[in-house]
Amino acid sequence: MGSCNERKDLHMIETPQIVQTTEHAAAVIHLTIPRSEIQRMMGPAIGEVMAAVSSQGIGPAGAVFSNHFRMAPTEFDFEVGVPVKGVVKPIGRVKPGKLPAARVARTVYHGGYEGLGAAWGEFVAWAKEEGPTTGPGLWEVYVKGPESGPDPAGWKTELNLPLVE
């Protein structure tokens, strides 16, 4: 297998596009954690958010997301959340939040979560080469994941880079 095919197998992203998003009300949990803790911490946070919106009868009204504000070499500062169709009443760590309205560069990655780092690398390289000026932060929307089936080849994660006007 050639290196191009090997690379594609590692991280398959769709052709990036520039789109305008709309604001979505959400239920979120804010986390600032060491990078090494992401796999251990994210699942329980998602479960907590989903339980809160279900018990309040307000969602989910879309796919789970993570909205990263700052990514230092050793830690992530982000919110994990889900869009809702009502007012979020704070409960435990769950608070009202939002996914912002923004002009973004967007692509979709197909594959298991362990390939997200490589997919982001490819996407950021595209943005630098193609010229859209990216702003701070980024977010992922987990369109299809383990709940849709055991084969990661069918999983889809939307990658969003906010752009500077």
GROMACS .gro file of N, CA and C in nm:
model
  495
    1MET      N    1   0.085  -0.119   0.000
    1MET     CA    2   0.000   0.000   0.000
    1MET      C    3   0.089   0.124   0.000
    2GLY      N    4   0.060   0.221  -0.085
    2GLY     CA    5   0.139   0.343  -0.094
    2GLY      C    6   0.115   0.435   0.024
    3SER      N    7   0.205   0.531   0.042
    3SER     CA    8   0.193   0.621   0.157
    3SER      C    9   0.067   0.705   0.151
    4CYS      N   10   0.021   0.740   0.033
    4CYS     CA   11  -0.102   0.819   0.021
    4CYS      C   12  -0.221   0.740   0.076
    5ASN      N   13  -0.229   0.610   0.038
    5ASN     CA   14  -0.338   0.528   0.089
    5ASN      C   15  -0.327   0.507   0.239
    6GLU      N   16  -0.205   0.487   0.288
    6GLU     CA   17  -0.188   0.469   0.432
    6GLU      C   18  -0.234   0.594   0.505
    7ARG      N   19  -0.199   0.709   0.453
    7ARG     CA   20  -0.240   0.834   0.517
    7ARG      C   21  -0.391   0.846   0.517
    8LYS      N   22  -0.454   0.814   0.405
    8LYS     CA   23  -0.600   0.823   0.397
    8LYS      C   24  -0.666   0.729   0.498
    9ASP      N   25  -0.609   0.609   0.515
    9ASP     CA   26  -0.666   0.515   0.610
    9ASP      C   27  -0.657   0.567   0.753
   10LEU      N   28  -0.553   0.643   0.783
   10LEU     CA   29  -0.535   0.694   0.918
   10LEU      C   30  -0.635   0.804   0.951
   11HIS      N   31  -0.661   0.893   0.857
   11HIS     CA   32  -0.753   1.004   0.882
   11HIS      C   33  -0.816   1.047   0.752
   12MET      N   34  -0.944   1.024   0.743
   12MET     CA   35  -1.017   1.060   0.623
   12MET      C   36  -1.105   1.179   0.654
   13ILE      N   37  -1.072   1.294   0.593
   13ILE     CA   38  -1.159   1.410   0.609
   13ILE      C   39  -1.218   1.445   0.475
   14GLU      N   40  -1.339   1.499   0.481
   14GLU     CA   41  -1.404   1.547   0.360
   14GLU      C   42  -1.344   1.681   0.319
   15THR      N   43  -1.370   1.723   0.197
   15THR     CA   44  -1.322   1.852   0.150
   15THR      C   45  -1.377   1.962   0.240
   16PRO      N   46  -1.290   2.042   0.302
   16PRO     CA   47  -1.339   2.148   0.391
   16PRO      C   48  -1.422   2.252   0.316
   17GLN      N   49  -1.516   2.312   0.387
   17GLN     CA   50  -1.601   2.417   0.333
   17GLN      C   51  -1.608   2.532   0.434
   18ILE      N   52  -1.640   2.650   0.385
   18ILE     CA   53  -1.665   2.766   0.472
   18ILE      C   54  -1.816   2.779   0.486
   19VAL      N   55  -1.865   2.778   0.611
   19VAL     CA   56  -2.009   2.785   0.637
   19VAL      C   57  -2.036   2.882   0.751
   20GLN      N   58  -2.159   2.928   0.758
   20GLN     CA   59  -2.205   3.013   0.869
   20GLN      C   60  -2.291   2.927   0.961
   21THR      N   61  -2.255   2.920   1.088
   21THR     CA   62  -2.335   2.843   1.183
   21THR      C   63  -2.434   2.937   1.252
   22THR      N   64  -2.535   2.878   1.311
   22THR     CA   65  -2.630   2.953   1.392
   22THR      C   66  -2.609   2.915   1.538
   23GLU      N   67  -2.644   3.005   1.627
   23GLU     CA   68  -2.629   2.977   1.769
   23GLU      C   69  -2.729   2.870   1.812
   24HIS      N   70  -2.683   2.780   1.899
   24HIS     CA   71  -2.768   2.675   1.955
   24HIS      C   72  -2.756   2.676   2.106
   25ALA      N   73  -2.869   2.688   2.176
   25ALA     CA   74  -2.868   2.673   2.321
   25ALA      C   75  -2.827   2.531   2.354
   26ALA      N   76  -2.755   2.516   2.465
   26ALA     CA   77  -2.703   2.384   2.500
   26ALA      C   78  -2.695   2.367   2.651
   27ALA      N   79  -2.685   2.243   2.692
   27ALA     CA   80  -2.650   2.208   2.830
   27ALA      C   81  -2.504   2.165   2.824
   28VAL      N   82  -2.421   2.219   2.912
   28VAL     CA   83  -2.277   2.195   2.905
   28VAL      C   84  -2.217   2.168   3.042
   29ILE      N   85  -2.102   2.103   3.039
   29ILE     CA   86  -2.015   2.091   3.155
   29ILE      C   87  -1.879   2.145   3.112
   30HIS      N   88  -1.827   2.239   3.189
   30HIS     CA   89  -1.696   2.298   3.160
   30HIS      C   90  -1.589   2.214   3.229
   31LEU      N   91  -1.487   2.177   3.155
   31LEU     CA   92  -1.376   2.098   3.208
   31LEU      C   93  -1.242   2.162   3.173
   32THR      N   94  -1.152   2.167   3.267
   32THR     CA   95  -1.012   2.200   3.242
   32THR      C   96  -0.934   2.083   3.299
   33ILE      N   97  -0.879   2.002   3.208
   33ILE     CA   98  -0.820   1.874   3.248
   33ILE      C   99  -0.688   1.850   3.176
   34PRO      N  100  -0.602   1.768   3.233
   34PRO     CA  101  -0.481   1.727   3.160
   34PRO      C  102  -0.522   1.653   3.033
   35ARG      N  103  -0.447   1.673   2.925
   35ARG     CA  104  -0.476   1.605   2.799
   35ARG      C  105  -0.487   1.454   2.819
   36SER      N  106  -0.405   1.399   2.905
   36SER     CA  107  -0.402   1.255   2.927
   36SER      C  108  -0.531   1.202   2.988
   37GLU      N  109  -0.616   1.291   3.041
   37GLU     CA  110  -0.739   1.249   3.108
   37GLU      C  111  -0.863   1.257   3.018
   38ILE      N  112  -0.848   1.300   2.893
   38ILE     CA  113  -0.965   1.325   2.808
   38ILE      C  114  -1.052   1.201   2.793
   39GLN      N  115  -0.994   1.086   2.766
   39GLN     CA  116  -1.075   0.966   2.745
   39GLN      C  117  -1.145   0.923   2.874
   40ARG      N  118  -1.081   0.941   2.986
   40ARG     CA  119  -1.140   0.901   3.114
   40ARG      C  120  -1.250   0.997   3.159
   41MET      N  121  -1.235   1.126   3.131
   41MET     CA  122  -1.327   1.228   3.182
   41MET      C  123  -1.446   1.258   3.090
   42MET      N  124  -1.427   1.244   2.960
   42MET     CA  125  -1.530   1.289   2.868
   42MET      C  126  -1.656   1.202   2.872
   43GLY      N  127  -1.642   1.071   2.876
   43GLY     CA  128  -1.758   0.983   2.879
   43GLY      C  129  -1.852   1.011   2.996
   44PRO      N  130  -1.799   1.017   3.119
   44PRO     CA  131  -1.887   1.048   3.233
   44PRO      C  132  -1.953   1.186   3.221
   45ALA      N  133  -1.881   1.286   3.166
   45ALA     CA  134  -1.939   1.419   3.150
   45ALA      C  135  -2.054   1.415   3.050
   46ILE      N  136  -2.037   1.342   2.941
   46ILE     CA  137  -2.145   1.328   2.843
   46ILE      C  138  -2.265   1.261   2.907
   47GLY      N  139  -2.240   1.155   2.983
   47GLY     CA  140  -2.350   1.087   3.052
   47GLY      C  141  -2.425   1.179   3.146
   48GLU      N  142  -2.352   1.264   3.216
   48GLU     CA  143  -2.413   1.358   3.310
   48GLU      C  144  -2.499   1.462   3.236
   49VAL      N  145  -2.448   1.513   3.125
   49VAL     CA  146  -2.524   1.610   3.045
   49VAL      C  147  -2.650   1.545   2.989
   50MET      N  148  -2.638   1.425   2.935
   50MET     CA  149  -2.753   1.358   2.875
   50MET      C  150  -2.859   1.327   2.981
   51ALA      N  151  -2.818   1.286   3.099
   51ALA     CA  152  -2.913   1.259   3.207
   51ALA      C  153  -2.986   1.387   3.246
   52ALA      N  154  -2.914   1.499   3.252
   52ALA     CA  155  -2.976   1.627   3.292
   52ALA      C  156  -3.079   1.672   3.190
   53VAL      N  157  -3.046   1.668   3.060
   53VAL     CA  158  -3.142   1.716   2.960
   53VAL      C  159  -3.260   1.621   2.948
   54SER      N  160  -3.236   1.494   2.968
   54SER     CA  161  -3.346   1.397   2.964
   54SER      C  162  -3.441   1.419   3.082
   55SER      N  163  -3.385   1.436   3.202
   55SER     CA  164  -3.469   1.455   3.321
   55SER      C  165  -3.547   1.586   3.315
   56GLN      N  166  -3.493   1.685   3.244
   56GLN     CA  167  -3.562   1.814   3.231
   56GLN      C  168  -3.654   1.819   3.110
   57GLY      N  169  -3.653   1.714   3.027
   57GLY     CA  170  -3.741   1.708   2.910
   57GLY      C  171  -3.706   1.809   2.802
   58ILE      N  172  -3.577   1.845   2.790
   58ILE     CA  173  -3.536   1.948   2.695
   58ILE      C  174  -3.439   1.897   2.588
   59GLY      N  175  -3.420   1.769   2.581
   59GLY     CA  176  -3.327   1.723   2.480
   59GLY      C  177  -3.288   1.578   2.498
   60PRO      N  178  -3.192   1.539   2.418
   60PRO     CA  179  -3.107   1.621   2.334
   60PRO      C  180  -3.178   1.666   2.206
   61ALA      N  181  -3.137   1.782   2.155
   61ALA     CA  182  -3.192   1.836   2.031
   61ALA      C  183  -3.084   1.840   1.924
   62GLY      N  184  -2.989   1.749   1.931
   62GLY     CA  185  -2.878   1.743   1.836
   62GLY      C  186  -2.769   1.654   1.893
   63ALA      N  187  -2.659   1.649   1.821
   63ALA     CA  188  -2.547   1.562   1.859
   63ALA      C  189  -2.461   1.625   1.968
   64VAL      N  190  -2.398   1.539   2.046
   64VAL     CA  191  -2.303   1.581   2.149
   64VAL      C  192  -2.186   1.655   2.083
   65PHE      N  193  -2.132   1.756   2.153
   65PHE     CA  194  -2.018   1.832   2.100
   65PHE      C  195  -1.918   1.858   2.211
   66SER      N  196  -1.798   1.897   2.169
   66SER     CA  197  -1.700   1.953   2.262
   66SER      C  198  -1.652   2.084   2.200
   67ASN      N  199  -1.656   2.190   2.280
   67ASN     CA  200  -1.618   2.324   2.236
   67ASN      C  201  -1.492   2.363   2.313
   68HIS      N  202  -1.379   2.363   2.243
   68HIS     CA  203  -1.249   2.389   2.306
   68HIS      C  204  -1.214   2.538   2.301
   69PHE      N  205  -1.188   2.593   2.418
   69PHE     CA  206  -1.151   2.735   2.429
   69PHE      C  207  -1.000   2.753   2.421
   70ARG      N  208  -0.928   2.659   2.484
   70ARG     CA  209  -0.782   2.668   2.489
   70ARG      C  210  -0.727   2.527   2.495
   71MET      N  211  -0.624   2.505   2.414
   71MET     CA  212  -0.559   2.374   2.415
   71MET      C  213  -0.410   2.396   2.433
   72ALA      N  214  -0.367   2.389   2.556
   72ALA     CA  215  -0.225   2.401   2.588
   72ALA      C  216  -0.160   2.265   2.562
   73PRO      N  217  -0.028   2.261   2.555
   73PRO     CA  218   0.038   2.132   2.532
   73PRO      C  219   0.001   2.025   2.635
   74THR      N  220  -0.030   2.067   2.756
   74THR     CA  221  -0.056   1.968   2.861
   74THR      C  222  -0.201   1.962   2.908
   75GLU      N  223  -0.289   2.055   2.864
   75GLU     CA  224  -0.427   2.049   2.911
   75GLU      C  225  -0.527   2.102   2.810
   76PHE      N  226  -0.652   2.059   2.829
   76PHE     CA  227  -0.766   2.105   2.751
   76PHE      C  228  -0.855   2.190   2.842
   77ASP      N  229  -0.904   2.303   2.789
   77ASP     CA  230  -1.004   2.387   2.856
   77ASP      C  231  -1.123   2.391   2.760
   78PHE      N  232  -1.231   2.321   2.795
   78PHE     CA  233  -1.341   2.304   2.701
   78PHE      C  234  -1.473   2.276   2.772
   79GLU      N  235  -1.579   2.278   2.692
   79GLU     CA  236  -1.711   2.235   2.738
   79GLU      C  237  -1.753   2.115   2.656
   80VAL      N  238  -1.813   2.020   2.722
   80VAL     CA  239  -1.880   1.910   2.654
   80VAL      C  240  -2.029   1.937   2.673
   81GLY      N  241  -2.106   1.920   2.566
   81GLY     CA  242  -2.247   1.953   2.578
   81GLY      C  243  -2.332   1.893   2.470
   82VAL      N  244  -2.459   1.931   2.475
   82VAL     CA  245  -2.557   1.886   2.377
   82VAL      C  246  -2.659   1.998   2.356
   83PRO      N  247  -2.700   2.020   2.230
   83PRO     CA  248  -2.805   2.120   2.206
   83PRO      C  249  -2.935   2.079   2.276
   84VAL      N  250  -3.011   2.181   2.316
   84VAL     CA  251  -3.137   2.159   2.387
   84VAL      C  252  -3.249   2.238   2.321
   85LYS      N  253  -3.373   2.200   2.355
   85LYS     CA  254  -3.490   2.269   2.301
   85LYS      C  255  -3.568   2.338   2.411
   86GLY      N  256  -3.500   2.382   2.515
   86GLY     CA  257  -3.564   2.451   2.626
   86GLY      C  258  -3.459   2.515   2.715
   87VAL      N  259  -3.505   2.569   2.827
   87VAL     CA  260  -3.415   2.636   2.920
   87VAL      C  261  -3.350   2.531   3.011
   88VAL      N  262  -3.218   2.539   3.022
   88VAL     CA  263  -3.143   2.447   3.107
   88VAL      C  264  -3.145   2.498   3.251
   89LYS      N  265  -3.191   2.413   3.341
   89LYS     CA  266  -3.183   2.444   3.484
   89LYS      C  267  -3.053   2.382   3.535
   90PRO      N  268  -2.963   2.463   3.594
   90PRO     CA  269  -2.837   2.406   3.643
   90PRO      C  270  -2.862   2.291   3.740
   91ILE      N  271  -2.786   2.185   3.721
   91ILE     CA  272  -2.795   2.069   3.810
   91ILE      C  273  -2.657   2.004   3.814
   92GLY      N  274  -2.600   1.993   3.933
   92GLY     CA  275  -2.464   1.939   3.944
   92GLY      C  276  -2.368   2.024   3.864
   93ARG      N  277  -2.290   1.960   3.778
   93ARG     CA  278  -2.194   2.034   3.694
   93ARG      C  279  -2.257   2.088   3.567
   94VAL      N  280  -2.380   2.051   3.537
   94VAL     CA  281  -2.445   2.090   3.412
   94VAL      C  282  -2.501   2.231   3.424
   95LYS      N  283  -2.466   2.315   3.328
   95LYS     CA  284  -2.508   2.455   3.324
   95LYS      C  285  -2.561   2.489   3.184
   96PRO      N  286  -2.633   2.602   3.171
   96PRO     CA  287  -2.671   2.647   3.037
   96PRO      C  288  -2.547   2.696   2.962
   97GLY      N  289  -2.545   2.671   2.833
   97GLY     CA  290  -2.436   2.717   2.748
   97GLY      C  291  -2.486   2.731   2.606
   98LYS      N  292  -2.393   2.732   2.512
   98LYS     CA  293  -2.432   2.746   2.371
   98LYS      C  294  -2.318   2.704   2.280
   99LEU      N  295  -2.356   2.671   2.159
   99LEU     CA  296  -2.262   2.666   2.048
   99LEU      C  297  -2.283   2.798   1.976
  100PRO      N  298  -2.176   2.871   1.948
  100PRO     CA  299  -2.193   3.006   1.896
  100PRO      C  300  -2.229   3.011   1.747
  101ALA      N  301  -2.289   3.123   1.709
  101ALA     CA  302  -2.303   3.155   1.567
  101ALA      C  303  -2.166   3.204   1.522
  102ALA      N  304  -2.116   3.148   1.413
  102ALA     CA  305  -1.982   3.186   1.367
  102ALA      C  306  -1.964   3.145   1.221
  103ARG      N  307  -1.874   3.213   1.155
  103ARG     CA  308  -1.829   3.170   1.023
  103ARG      C  309  -1.713   3.076   1.049
  104VAL      N  310  -1.724   2.953   0.997
  104VAL     CA  311  -1.624   2.851   1.027
  104VAL      C  312  -1.577   2.779   0.901
  105ALA      N  313  -1.456   2.727   0.911
  105ALA     CA  314  -1.411   2.625   0.816
  105ALA      C  315  -1.457   2.493   0.878
  106ARG      N  316  -1.517   2.406   0.798
  106ARG     CA  317  -1.573   2.281   0.850
  106ARG      C  318  -1.535   2.165   0.760
  107THR      N  319  -1.506   2.054   0.823
  107THR     CA  320  -1.489   1.928   0.753
  107THR      C  321  -1.551   1.819   0.837
  108VAL      N  322  -1.561   1.700   0.780
  108VAL     CA  323  -1.611   1.584   0.854
  108VAL      C  324  -1.503   1.477   0.847
  109TYR      N  325  -1.468   1.424   0.962
  109TYR     CA  326  -1.373   1.315   0.976
  109TYR      C  327  -1.450   1.184   0.990
  110HIS      N  328  -1.407   1.082   0.919
  110HIS     CA  329  -1.469   0.950   0.926
  110HIS      C  330  -1.370   0.855   0.993
  111GLY      N  331  -1.410   0.797   1.107
  111GLY     CA  332  -1.323   0.700   1.172
  111GLY      C  333  -1.332   0.708   1.323
  112GLY      N  334  -1.250   0.626   1.388
  112GLY     CA  335  -1.247   0.618   1.534
  112GLY      C  336  -1.185   0.742   1.597
  113TYR      N  337  -1.217   0.764   1.722
  113TYR     CA  338  -1.172   0.884   1.791
  113TYR      C  339  -1.020   0.892   1.804
  114GLU      N  340  -0.952   0.779   1.803
  114GLU     CA  341  -0.806   0.783   1.814
  114GLU      C  342  -0.742   0.851   1.694
  115GLY      N  343  -0.814   0.866   1.583
  115GLY     CA  344  -0.761   0.934   1.465
  115GLY      C  345  -0.792   1.082   1.459
  116LEU      N  346  -0.860   1.135   1.559
  116LEU     CA  347  -0.898   1.277   1.555
  116LEU      C  348  -0.777   1.370   1.552
  117GLY      N  349  -0.672   1.338   1.626
  117GLY     CA  350  -0.554   1.425   1.626
  117GLY      C  351  -0.495   1.439   1.487
  118ALA      N  352  -0.482   1.329   1.415
  118ALA     CA  353  -0.428   1.333   1.279
  118ALA      C  354  -0.524   1.407   1.185
  119ALA      N  355  -0.654   1.387   1.204
  119ALA     CA  356  -0.753   1.456   1.120
  119ALA      C  357  -0.744   1.607   1.141
  120TRP      N  358  -0.732   1.649   1.269
  120TRP     CA  359  -0.716   1.792   1.297
  120TRP      C  360  -0.587   1.845   1.234
  121GLY      N  361  -0.480   1.767   1.240
  121GLY     CA  362  -0.354   1.809   1.178
  121GLY      C  363  -0.371   1.834   1.029
  122GLU      N  364  -0.440   1.744   0.962
  122GLU     CA  365  -0.465   1.759   0.819
  122GLU      C  366  -0.553   1.881   0.792
  123PHE      N  367  -0.655   1.900   0.874
  123PHE     CA  368  -0.748   2.011   0.857
  123PHE      C  369  -0.679   2.146   0.880
  124VAL      N  370  -0.601   2.157   0.986
  124VAL     CA  371  -0.529   2.281   1.016
  124VAL      C  372  -0.428   2.311   0.905
  125ALA      N  373  -0.361   2.206   0.854
  125ALA     CA  374  -0.266   2.226   0.742
  125ALA      C  375  -0.340   2.280   0.620
  126TRP      N  376  -0.461   2.227   0.593
  126TRP     CA  377  -0.542   2.278   0.482
  126TRP      C  378  -0.572   2.427   0.503
  127ALA      N  379  -0.614   2.464   0.625
  127ALA     CA  380  -0.650   2.604   0.654
  127ALA      C  381  -0.529   2.695   0.632
  128LYS      N  382  -0.411   2.652   0.676
  128LYS     CA  383  -0.291   2.735   0.656
  128LYS      C  384  -0.258   2.749   0.509
  129GLU      N  385  -0.275   2.642   0.432
  129GLU     CA  386  -0.243   2.642   0.290
  129GLU      C  387  -0.346   2.721   0.208
  130GLU      N  388  -0.473   2.706   0.244
  130GLU     CA  389  -0.581   2.769   0.167
  130GLU      C  390  -0.607   2.914   0.206
  131GLY      N  391  -0.560   2.955   0.322
  131GLY     CA  392  -0.565   3.094   0.358
  131GLY      C  393  -0.675   3.147   0.447
  132PRO      N  394  -0.780   3.070   0.485
  132PRO     CA  395  -0.873   3.134   0.578
  132PRO      C  396  -0.802   3.158   0.712
  133THR      N  397  -0.822   3.277   0.768
  133THR     CA  398  -0.759   3.310   0.895
  133THR      C  399  -0.846   3.256   1.008
  134THR      N  400  -0.791   3.166   1.084
  134THR     CA  401  -0.868   3.104   1.192
  134THR      C  402  -0.854   3.186   1.320
  135GLY      N  403  -0.960   3.185   1.398
  135GLY     CA  404  -0.962   3.253   1.527
  135GLY      C  405  -0.930   3.156   1.639
  136PRO      N  406  -0.954   3.198   1.762
  136PRO     CA  407  -0.927   3.109   1.874
  136PRO      C  408  -1.032   2.998   1.886
  137GLY      N  409  -0.992   2.889   1.944
  137GLY     CA  410  -1.084   2.781   1.974
  137GLY      C  411  -1.116   2.694   1.855
  138LEU      N  412  -1.197   2.593   1.882
  138LEU     CA  413  -1.247   2.499   1.781
  138LEU      C  414  -1.354   2.415   1.847
  139TRP      N  415  -1.436   2.348   1.765
  139TRP     CA  416  -1.530   2.254   1.824
  139TRP      C  417  -1.551   2.134   1.734
  140GLU      N  418  -1.588   2.023   1.801
  140GLU     CA  419  -1.619   1.897   1.736
  140GLU      C  420  -1.765   1.862   1.766
  141VAL      N  421  -1.834   1.809   1.665
  141VAL     CA  422  -1.969   1.758   1.684
  141VAL      C  423  -1.964   1.610   1.648
  142TYR      N  424  -2.004   1.526   1.742
  142TYR     CA  425  -1.995   1.381   1.725
  142TYR      C  426  -2.122   1.331   1.659
  143VAL      N  427  -2.128   1.347   1.526
  143VAL     CA  428  -2.248   1.321   1.447
  143VAL      C  429  -2.292   1.174   1.459
  144LYS      N  430  -2.198   1.082   1.442
  144LYS     CA  431  -2.224   0.938   1.457
  144LYS      C  432  -2.105   0.879   1.530
  145GLY      N  433  -2.131   0.808   1.639
  145GLY     CA  434  -2.024   0.748   1.716
  145GLY      C  435  -2.058   0.607   1.756
  146PRO      N  436  -2.003   0.562   1.869
  146PRO     CA  437  -2.024   0.423   1.912
  146PRO      C  438  -2.171   0.384   1.926
  147GLU      N  439  -2.258   0.481   1.954
  147GLU     CA  440  -2.401   0.449   1.967
  147GLU      C  441  -2.463   0.405   1.834
  148SER      N  442  -2.395   0.438   1.722
  148SER     CA  443  -2.449   0.405   1.590
  148SER      C  444  -2.401   0.269   1.539
  149GLY      N  445  -2.307   0.208   1.609
  149GLY     CA  446  -2.256   0.076   1.570
  149GLY      C  447  -2.112   0.060   1.611
  150PRO      N  448  -2.065  -0.064   1.619
  150PRO     CA  449  -1.932  -0.090   1.670
  150PRO      C  450  -1.818  -0.061   1.572
  151ASP      N  451  -1.848  -0.045   1.443
  151ASP     CA  452  -1.743  -0.024   1.344
  151ASP      C  453  -1.709   0.124   1.332
  152PRO      N  454  -1.589   0.165   1.376
  152PRO     CA  455  -1.550   0.306   1.370
  152PRO      C  456  -1.549   0.363   1.227
  153ALA      N  457  -1.544   0.279   1.125
  153ALA     CA  458  -1.546   0.329   0.988
  153ALA      C  459  -1.675   0.405   0.959
  154GLY      N  460  -1.782   0.376   1.033
  154GLY     CA  461  -1.909   0.445   1.014
  154GLY      C  462  -1.927   0.567   1.101
  155TRP      N  463  -1.832   0.596   1.187
  155TRP     CA  464  -1.843   0.712   1.276
  155TRP      C  465  -1.807   0.839   1.201
  156LYS      N  466  -1.874   0.949   1.237
  156LYS     CA  467  -1.850   1.080   1.173
  156LYS      C  468  -1.838   1.188   1.280
  157THR      N  469  -1.732   1.266   1.270
  157THR     CA  470  -1.711   1.379   1.361
  157THR      C  471  -1.692   1.504   1.277
  158GLU      N  472  -1.775   1.605   1.305
  158GLU     CA  473  -1.766   1.734   1.236
  158GLU      C  474  -1.660   1.818   1.307
  159LEU      N  475  -1.564   1.871   1.232
  159LEU     CA  476  -1.457   1.956   1.285
  159LEU      C  477  -1.482   2.099   1.241
  160ASN      N  478  -1.478   2.194   1.335
  160ASN     CA  479  -1.508   2.335   1.307
  160ASN      C  480  -1.396   2.425   1.357
  161LEU      N  481  -1.347   2.510   1.268
  161LEU     CA  482  -1.247   2.613   1.303
  161LEU      C  483  -1.311   2.750   1.281
  162PRO      N  484  -1.337   2.827   1.387
  162PRO     CA  485  -1.392   2.962   1.369
  162PRO      C  486  -1.295   3.047   1.288
  163LEU      N  487  -1.350   3.133   1.203
  163LEU     CA  488  -1.268   3.219   1.118
  163LEU      C  489  -1.276   3.364   1.164
  164VAL      N  490  -1.169   3.436   1.140
  164VAL     CA  491  -1.164   3.579   1.169
  164VAL      C  492  -1.218   3.651   1.047
  165GLU      N  493  -1.309   3.743   1.069
  165GLU     CA  494  -1.370   3.817   0.956
  165GLU      C  495  -1.273   3.913   0.894
   0.00000   0.00000   0.00000
